[in-house]
Amino acid sequence: MSDIVKITEAAAYQIKDMMKEHEEENAYLRVGVKGGGCSGLSYGMGFEHEISDEDQVLEQHGMTVLIKKEDAPILNGTIIDFKQSMMGGGFTIDNPNAIASCGCGSSFRTATNTGTPEEC
């Protein structure tokens, strides 16, 4: 079985750096989806200290990544990368299931999950 979400080496390096900076080296990375944003759904990433029965657990680049089982179909095939530019750096999320997204890139909807759109 392939991983639901693929984190590139550049993104993993940045995440590990953030974990160190915030003294969260022992934390897990949570990747998820929540309602909101201008297209109805938005991505979330954060640090987590507990693994739940509702989580799928992935190991990538020496990190443990947690994804709620209910979010797995929405995120399946997603690639999280980190791009550096003259304007600074930022995470990019490429989700093959997204059929619409808004300019900020963190809000989207899929054919089966529309969420609840909000004003940008």
XYZ file of C-alpha atoms in Angstrom:
120
model
C 0.000 0.000 0.000
C 1.401 3.391 -0.928
C 1.389 6.283 1.518
C -1.729 8.460 1.534
C 0.381 11.611 1.729
C 3.930 11.983 0.420
C 6.172 14.527 2.099
C 9.152 15.580 0.007
C 12.632 15.738 1.453
C 12.576 19.567 1.298
C 9.296 19.694 3.259
C 10.532 17.130 5.786
C 13.707 19.160 6.353
C 11.611 22.300 6.966
C 9.177 20.479 9.291
C 12.036 18.988 11.334
C 13.551 22.466 11.578
C 10.228 23.834 12.873
C 9.942 20.960 15.363
C 13.404 21.786 16.702
C 12.656 25.518 16.834
C 9.457 24.918 18.848
C 11.024 22.169 20.999
C 8.665 19.586 19.517
C 11.269 17.012 18.387
C 9.303 14.206 20.051
C 6.003 15.193 18.425
C 4.229 13.604 15.483
C 3.187 15.564 12.412
C -0.596 15.736 11.973
C -1.879 16.360 8.430
C -5.604 16.914 8.156
C -8.590 18.512 6.515
C -11.193 20.780 8.090
C -14.185 22.734 6.874
C -13.698 26.336 5.838
C -11.730 28.452 3.421
C -13.148 30.012 0.268
C -13.554 26.634 -1.499
C -15.094 24.733 1.436
C -12.213 22.663 2.857
C -8.782 23.636 4.090
C -5.604 21.794 4.982
C -4.102 21.707 8.412
C -0.670 20.674 9.661
C 0.441 20.681 13.244
C 2.271 18.829 15.970
C 0.564 16.062 17.927
C 1.664 14.047 20.968
C -0.940 11.276 20.992
C -1.782 8.628 18.393
C -5.502 7.844 18.299
C -7.314 4.710 17.097
C -8.754 6.967 14.378
C -5.291 7.668 12.936
C -3.415 6.122 10.082
C 0.294 6.241 10.858
C 2.963 6.817 8.190
C 6.743 6.920 8.543
C 8.513 9.336 6.185
C 12.003 10.835 6.331
C 12.377 9.777 9.965
C 9.097 11.437 10.993
C 5.846 9.885 12.129
C 2.903 11.365 10.199
C -0.674 11.031 11.487
C -3.778 11.247 9.294
C -7.318 10.689 10.565
C -8.871 7.714 8.769
C -11.832 9.901 7.714
C -9.428 12.352 5.995
C -7.498 9.616 4.150
C -9.769 9.422 1.046
C -9.688 13.218 0.659
C -5.890 13.368 0.996
C -5.001 10.195 -0.923
C -2.149 10.919 -3.355
C -1.377 14.361 -1.900
C 2.212 15.640 -2.106
C 3.449 18.180 0.438
C 6.517 20.102 -0.667
C 8.419 23.185 0.485
C 9.422 25.781 -2.105
C 11.904 28.565 -1.542
C 11.568 31.776 -3.573
C 12.725 35.357 -3.469
C 9.492 36.185 -1.606
C 10.361 33.655 1.109
C 9.389 30.035 1.457
C 6.195 28.133 1.907
C 4.601 24.718 1.859
C 2.819 23.641 -1.311
C 0.110 20.996 -1.282
C -0.710 19.138 -4.483
C -3.909 17.144 -4.005
C -5.073 15.187 -7.079
C -8.578 14.941 -5.546
C -9.110 18.719 -5.457
C -11.435 19.910 -8.229
C -11.422 23.555 -7.171
C -9.162 25.710 -5.048
C -8.831 29.408 -4.357
C -5.847 31.687 -4.736
C -4.407 31.041 -1.306
C -3.923 27.368 -2.236
C -4.871 26.121 1.218
C -8.587 25.873 0.477
C -10.126 23.348 -1.898
C -13.018 20.981 -2.520
C -13.268 17.507 -3.997
C -16.001 15.906 -6.079
C -17.468 14.243 -2.969
C -16.462 16.645 -0.183
C -17.398 20.300 -0.503
C -17.165 21.479 3.104
C -18.615 24.868 3.983
C -17.147 27.791 2.005
C -16.377 31.002 3.869
C -15.522 34.518 2.705
C -11.818 34.974 1.907
